[in-house]
Coordinates of N, CA and C and ligand atoms in Angstrom, one line a residue:
X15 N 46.6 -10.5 38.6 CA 47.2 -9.5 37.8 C 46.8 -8.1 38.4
X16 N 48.1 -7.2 38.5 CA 47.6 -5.8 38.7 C 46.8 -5.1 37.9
X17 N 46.6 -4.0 38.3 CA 45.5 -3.1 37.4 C 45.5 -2.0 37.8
X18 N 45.8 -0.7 36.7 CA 46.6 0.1 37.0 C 46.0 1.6 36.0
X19 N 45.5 2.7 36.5 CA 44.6 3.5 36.2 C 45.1 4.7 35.8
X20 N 45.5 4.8 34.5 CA 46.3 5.9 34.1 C 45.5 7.2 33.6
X21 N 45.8 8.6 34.1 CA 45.4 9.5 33.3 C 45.9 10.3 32.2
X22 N 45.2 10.9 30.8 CA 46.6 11.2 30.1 C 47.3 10.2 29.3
X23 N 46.3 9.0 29.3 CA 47.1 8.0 28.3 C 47.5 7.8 27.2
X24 N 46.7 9.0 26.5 CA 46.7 8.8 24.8 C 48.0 9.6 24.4
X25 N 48.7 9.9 25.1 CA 50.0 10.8 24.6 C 51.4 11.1 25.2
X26 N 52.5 11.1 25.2 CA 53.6 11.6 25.7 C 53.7 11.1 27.0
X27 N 53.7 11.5 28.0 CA 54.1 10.8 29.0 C 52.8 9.6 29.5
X28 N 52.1 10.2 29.6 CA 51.0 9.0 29.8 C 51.3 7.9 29.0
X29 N 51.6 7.6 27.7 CA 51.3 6.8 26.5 C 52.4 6.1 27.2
X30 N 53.8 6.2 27.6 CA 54.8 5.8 27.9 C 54.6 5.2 28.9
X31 N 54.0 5.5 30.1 CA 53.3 4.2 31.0 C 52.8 3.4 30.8
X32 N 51.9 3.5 30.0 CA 50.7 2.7 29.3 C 52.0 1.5 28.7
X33 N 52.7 1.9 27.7 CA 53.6 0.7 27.6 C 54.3 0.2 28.6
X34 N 54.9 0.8 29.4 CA 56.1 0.8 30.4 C 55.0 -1.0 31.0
X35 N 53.9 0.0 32.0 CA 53.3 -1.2 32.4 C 52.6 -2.1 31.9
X36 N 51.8 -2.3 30.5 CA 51.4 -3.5 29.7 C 52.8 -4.7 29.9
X37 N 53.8 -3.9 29.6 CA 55.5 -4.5 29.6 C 55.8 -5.6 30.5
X38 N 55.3 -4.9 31.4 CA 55.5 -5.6 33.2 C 54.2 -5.9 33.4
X39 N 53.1 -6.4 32.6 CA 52.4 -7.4 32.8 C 50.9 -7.1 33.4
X40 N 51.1 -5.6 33.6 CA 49.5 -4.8 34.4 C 48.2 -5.0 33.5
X41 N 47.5 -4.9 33.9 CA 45.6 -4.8 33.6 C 45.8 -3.0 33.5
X42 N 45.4 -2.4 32.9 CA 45.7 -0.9 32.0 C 44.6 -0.2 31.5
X43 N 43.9 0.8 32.6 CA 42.7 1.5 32.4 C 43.4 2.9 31.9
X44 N 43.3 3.2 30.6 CA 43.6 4.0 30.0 C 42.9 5.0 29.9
X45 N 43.2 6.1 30.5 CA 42.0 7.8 29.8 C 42.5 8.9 29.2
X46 N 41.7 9.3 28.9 CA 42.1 10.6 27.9 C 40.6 11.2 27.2
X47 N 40.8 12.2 26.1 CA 39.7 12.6 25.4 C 39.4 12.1 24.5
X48 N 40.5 12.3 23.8 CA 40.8 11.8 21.9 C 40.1 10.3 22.0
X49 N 39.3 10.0 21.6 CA 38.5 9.4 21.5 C 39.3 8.1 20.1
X50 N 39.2 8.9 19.2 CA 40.7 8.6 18.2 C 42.1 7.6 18.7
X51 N 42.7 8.9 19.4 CA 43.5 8.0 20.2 C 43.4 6.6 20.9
X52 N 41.7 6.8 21.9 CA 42.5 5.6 22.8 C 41.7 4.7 22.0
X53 N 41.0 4.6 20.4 CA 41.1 3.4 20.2 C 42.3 3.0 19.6
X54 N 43.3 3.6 18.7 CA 44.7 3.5 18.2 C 45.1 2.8 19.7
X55 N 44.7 2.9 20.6 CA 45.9 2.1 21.5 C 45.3 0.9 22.3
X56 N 43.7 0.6 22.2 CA 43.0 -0.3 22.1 C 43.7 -1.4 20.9
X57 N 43.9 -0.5 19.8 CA 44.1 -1.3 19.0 C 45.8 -2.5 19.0
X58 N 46.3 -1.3 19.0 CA 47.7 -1.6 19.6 C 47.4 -2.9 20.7
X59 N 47.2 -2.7 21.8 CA 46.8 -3.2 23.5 C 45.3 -3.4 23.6
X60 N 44.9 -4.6 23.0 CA 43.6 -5.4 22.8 C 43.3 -5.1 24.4
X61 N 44.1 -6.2 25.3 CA 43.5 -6.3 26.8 C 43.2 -4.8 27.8
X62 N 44.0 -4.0 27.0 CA 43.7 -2.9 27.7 C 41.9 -2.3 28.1
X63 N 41.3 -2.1 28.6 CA 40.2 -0.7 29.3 C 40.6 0.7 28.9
X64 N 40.1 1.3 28.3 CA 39.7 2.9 27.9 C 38.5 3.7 28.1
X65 N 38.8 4.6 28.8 CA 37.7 5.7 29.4 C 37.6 7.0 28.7
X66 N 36.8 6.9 28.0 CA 37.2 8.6 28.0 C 36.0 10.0 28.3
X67 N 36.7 10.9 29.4 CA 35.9 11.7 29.9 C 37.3 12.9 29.9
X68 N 36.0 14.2 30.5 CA 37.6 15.5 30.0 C 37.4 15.6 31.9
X69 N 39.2 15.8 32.4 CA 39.1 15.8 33.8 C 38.8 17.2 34.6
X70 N 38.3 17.9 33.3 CA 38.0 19.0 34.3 C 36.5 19.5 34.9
X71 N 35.7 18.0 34.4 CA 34.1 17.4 34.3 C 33.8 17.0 35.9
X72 N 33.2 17.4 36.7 CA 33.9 16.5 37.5 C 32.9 15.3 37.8
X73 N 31.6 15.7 37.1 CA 30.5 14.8 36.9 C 30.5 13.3 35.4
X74 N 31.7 13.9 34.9 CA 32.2 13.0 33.5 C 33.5 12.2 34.4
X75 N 33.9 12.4 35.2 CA 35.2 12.3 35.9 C 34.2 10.8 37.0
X76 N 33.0 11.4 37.8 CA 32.1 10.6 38.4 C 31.6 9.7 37.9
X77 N 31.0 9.3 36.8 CA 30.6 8.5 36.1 C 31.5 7.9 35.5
X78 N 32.3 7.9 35.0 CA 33.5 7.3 34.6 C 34.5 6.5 35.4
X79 N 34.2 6.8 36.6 CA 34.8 6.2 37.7 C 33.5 5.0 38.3
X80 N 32.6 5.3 37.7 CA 31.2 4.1 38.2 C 31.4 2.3 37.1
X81 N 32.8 3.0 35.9 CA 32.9 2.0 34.5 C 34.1 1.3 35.3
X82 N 34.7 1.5 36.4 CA 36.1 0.9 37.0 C 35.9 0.2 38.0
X83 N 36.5 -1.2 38.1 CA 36.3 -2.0 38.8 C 37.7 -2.1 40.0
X84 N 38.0 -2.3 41.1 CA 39.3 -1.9 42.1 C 40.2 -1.9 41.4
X85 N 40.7 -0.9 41.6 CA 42.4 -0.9 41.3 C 43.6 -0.8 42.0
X86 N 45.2 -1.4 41.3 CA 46.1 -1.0 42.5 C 46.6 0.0 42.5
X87 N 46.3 0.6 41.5 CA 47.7 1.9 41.3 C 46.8 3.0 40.5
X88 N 46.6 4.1 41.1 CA 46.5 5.1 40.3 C 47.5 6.2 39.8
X89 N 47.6 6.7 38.6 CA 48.5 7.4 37.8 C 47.5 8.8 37.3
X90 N 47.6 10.0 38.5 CA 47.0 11.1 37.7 C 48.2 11.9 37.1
X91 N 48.5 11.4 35.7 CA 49.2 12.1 34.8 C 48.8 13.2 33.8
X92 N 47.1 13.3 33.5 CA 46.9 14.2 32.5 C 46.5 15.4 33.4
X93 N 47.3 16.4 32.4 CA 47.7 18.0 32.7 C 47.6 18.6 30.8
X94 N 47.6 19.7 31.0 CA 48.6 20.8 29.7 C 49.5 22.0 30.4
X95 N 49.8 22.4 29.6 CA 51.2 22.9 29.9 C 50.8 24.5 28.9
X96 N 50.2 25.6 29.2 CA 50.1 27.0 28.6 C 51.1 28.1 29.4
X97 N 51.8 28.2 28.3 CA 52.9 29.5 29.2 C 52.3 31.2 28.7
X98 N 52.8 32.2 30.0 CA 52.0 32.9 29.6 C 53.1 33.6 29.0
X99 N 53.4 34.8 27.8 CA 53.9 35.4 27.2 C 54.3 36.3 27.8
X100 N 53.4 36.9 28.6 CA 53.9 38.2 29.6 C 53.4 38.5 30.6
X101 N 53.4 38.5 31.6 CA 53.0 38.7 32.7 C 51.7 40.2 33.0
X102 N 52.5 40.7 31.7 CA 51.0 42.3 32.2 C 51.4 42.5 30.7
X103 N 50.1 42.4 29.8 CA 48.8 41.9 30.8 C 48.9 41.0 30.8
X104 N 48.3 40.5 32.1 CA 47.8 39.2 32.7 C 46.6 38.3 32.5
X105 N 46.7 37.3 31.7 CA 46.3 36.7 31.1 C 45.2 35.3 31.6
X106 N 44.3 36.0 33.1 CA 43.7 35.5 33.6 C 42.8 33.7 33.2
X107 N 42.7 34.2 32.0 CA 41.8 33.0 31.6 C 42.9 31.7 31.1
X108 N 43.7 32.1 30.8 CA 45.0 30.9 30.8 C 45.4 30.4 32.1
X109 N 45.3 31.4 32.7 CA 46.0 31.2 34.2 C 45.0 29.6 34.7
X110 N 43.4 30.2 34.6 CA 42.2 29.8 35.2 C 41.9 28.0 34.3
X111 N 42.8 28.2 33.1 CA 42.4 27.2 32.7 C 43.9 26.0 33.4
X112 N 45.0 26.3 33.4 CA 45.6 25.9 33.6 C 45.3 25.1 35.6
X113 N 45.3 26.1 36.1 CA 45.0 25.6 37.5 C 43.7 24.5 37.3
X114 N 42.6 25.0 36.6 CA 41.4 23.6 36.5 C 42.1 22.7 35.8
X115 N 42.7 22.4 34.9 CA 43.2 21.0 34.5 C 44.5 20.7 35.4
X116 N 45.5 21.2 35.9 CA 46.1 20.8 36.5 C 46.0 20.4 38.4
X117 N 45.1 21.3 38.7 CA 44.9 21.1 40.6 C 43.7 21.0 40.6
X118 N 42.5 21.6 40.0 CA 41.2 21.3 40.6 C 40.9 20.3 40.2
X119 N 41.6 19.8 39.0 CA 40.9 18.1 38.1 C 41.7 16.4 38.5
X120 N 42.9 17.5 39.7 CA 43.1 15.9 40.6 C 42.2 16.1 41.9
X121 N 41.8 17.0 42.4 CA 40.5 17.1 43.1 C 39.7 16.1 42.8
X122 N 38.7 16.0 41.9 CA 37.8 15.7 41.4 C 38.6 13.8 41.0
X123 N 39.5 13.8 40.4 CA 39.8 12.4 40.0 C 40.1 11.9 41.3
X124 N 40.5 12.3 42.5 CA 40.9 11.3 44.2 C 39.4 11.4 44.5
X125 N 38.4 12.3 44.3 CA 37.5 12.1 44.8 C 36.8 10.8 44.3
X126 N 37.1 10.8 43.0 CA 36.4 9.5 42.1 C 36.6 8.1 42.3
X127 N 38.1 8.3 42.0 CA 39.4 7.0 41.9 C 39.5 6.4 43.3
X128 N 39.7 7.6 44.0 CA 40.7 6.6 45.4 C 39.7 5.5 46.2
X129 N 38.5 5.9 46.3 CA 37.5 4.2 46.7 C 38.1 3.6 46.2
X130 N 38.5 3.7 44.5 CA 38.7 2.2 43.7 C 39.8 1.5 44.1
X131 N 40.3 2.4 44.7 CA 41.9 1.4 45.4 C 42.0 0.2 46.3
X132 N 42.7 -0.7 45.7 CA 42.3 -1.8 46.7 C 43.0 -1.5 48.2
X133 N 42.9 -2.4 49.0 CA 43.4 -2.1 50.0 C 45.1 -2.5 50.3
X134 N 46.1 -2.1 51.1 CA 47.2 -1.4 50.6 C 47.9 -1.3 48.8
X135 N 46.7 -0.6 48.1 CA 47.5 -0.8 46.5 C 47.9 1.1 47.1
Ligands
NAP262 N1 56.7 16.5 29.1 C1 57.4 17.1 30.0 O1 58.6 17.3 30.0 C2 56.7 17.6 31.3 C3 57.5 18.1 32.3 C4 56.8 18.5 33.5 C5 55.4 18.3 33.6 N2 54.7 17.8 32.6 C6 53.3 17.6 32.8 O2 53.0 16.3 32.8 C7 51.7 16.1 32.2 C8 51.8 15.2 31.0 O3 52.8 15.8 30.1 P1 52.9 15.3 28.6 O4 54.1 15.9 28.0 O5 52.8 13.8 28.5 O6 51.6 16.0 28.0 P2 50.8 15.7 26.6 O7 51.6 14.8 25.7 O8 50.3 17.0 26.2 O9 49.6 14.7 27.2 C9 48.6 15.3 28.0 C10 47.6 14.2 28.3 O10 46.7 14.7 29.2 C11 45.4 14.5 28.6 N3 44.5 15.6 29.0 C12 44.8 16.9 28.9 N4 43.8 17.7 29.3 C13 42.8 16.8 29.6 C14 41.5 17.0 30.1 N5 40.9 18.2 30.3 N6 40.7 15.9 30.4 C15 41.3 14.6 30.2 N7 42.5 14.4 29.7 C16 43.3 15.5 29.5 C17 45.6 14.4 27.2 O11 44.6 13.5 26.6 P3 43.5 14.0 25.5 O12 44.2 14.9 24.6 O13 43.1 12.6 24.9 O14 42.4 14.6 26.3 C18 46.9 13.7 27.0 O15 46.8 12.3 27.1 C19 51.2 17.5 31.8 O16 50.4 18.0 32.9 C20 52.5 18.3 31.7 O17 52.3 19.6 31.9 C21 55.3 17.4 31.5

């Protein structure tokens, strides 16, 4: 059986993998924060694995990647999405949050995950 390491699972597009591949038969390491969430989808998807760490941790991101056993497929899907209202003023700390959850926290998750990849997954 594959096994297939999704980020971002408790919601919207993540969540939609998460079925897509249970569907098609995968082993389903689910993450997110909501703690809430990924038991609602434990519950849902018994066989599934759920992790939950925030990815902009990169030492919660580390240890969390020590709970995973090889995988074929990784899926870094979790992001957010803050738009800025106006450009001036400039709204530095949105900016700063946005770049760490979206580019510096797939840094930190290839640094974690990609060992875990088996070999050509
Ligand atoms: N929907 C679209 O049309 C669209 C289009 C282009 C790009 N995108 C991008 O694709 C990604 C997913 O979109 P979506 O619409 O599915 O978003 P969503 O419904 O808001 O889901 C975001 C997921 O990312 C997780 N997440 C966010 N910040 C996190 C953090 N710091 N640590 C760990 N997990 C975190 C959330 O989990 P928790 O809340 O459990 O932490 C949630 O599962 C986002 O980056 C979004 O900007 C979306």
């Amino acid at each position: 059986m594959k096994r297939v390491l999704i980020t971002g699972a408790t919601s919207g597009i993540g969540k939609s993998l998460v079925d897509i591949y249970i569907h098609n038969g995968y082993e389903v390491v689910a993450t997110g924060r909501d703690l809430t969430k990924l038991a609602t989808l434990k519950k849902q998807y018994p066989s599934i694995h759920t992790l939950s760490f925030d990815i902009t941790q990169l030492q919660q991101v580390l240890d969390a990647a020590e709970e995973v056993n090889s995988i074929d497929q990784l899926i870094l899907n979790a992001g957010n999405c803050e738009y800025m209202e106006t450009v001036n003023p400039f709204d530095s700390a949105l900016f700063e949050r946005v770049i760490r959850t979206n580019l510096l926290s797939v840094g930190y998750c290839l640094e974690a995950f990609l060992p875990k990849i088996k070999r050509n997954g």
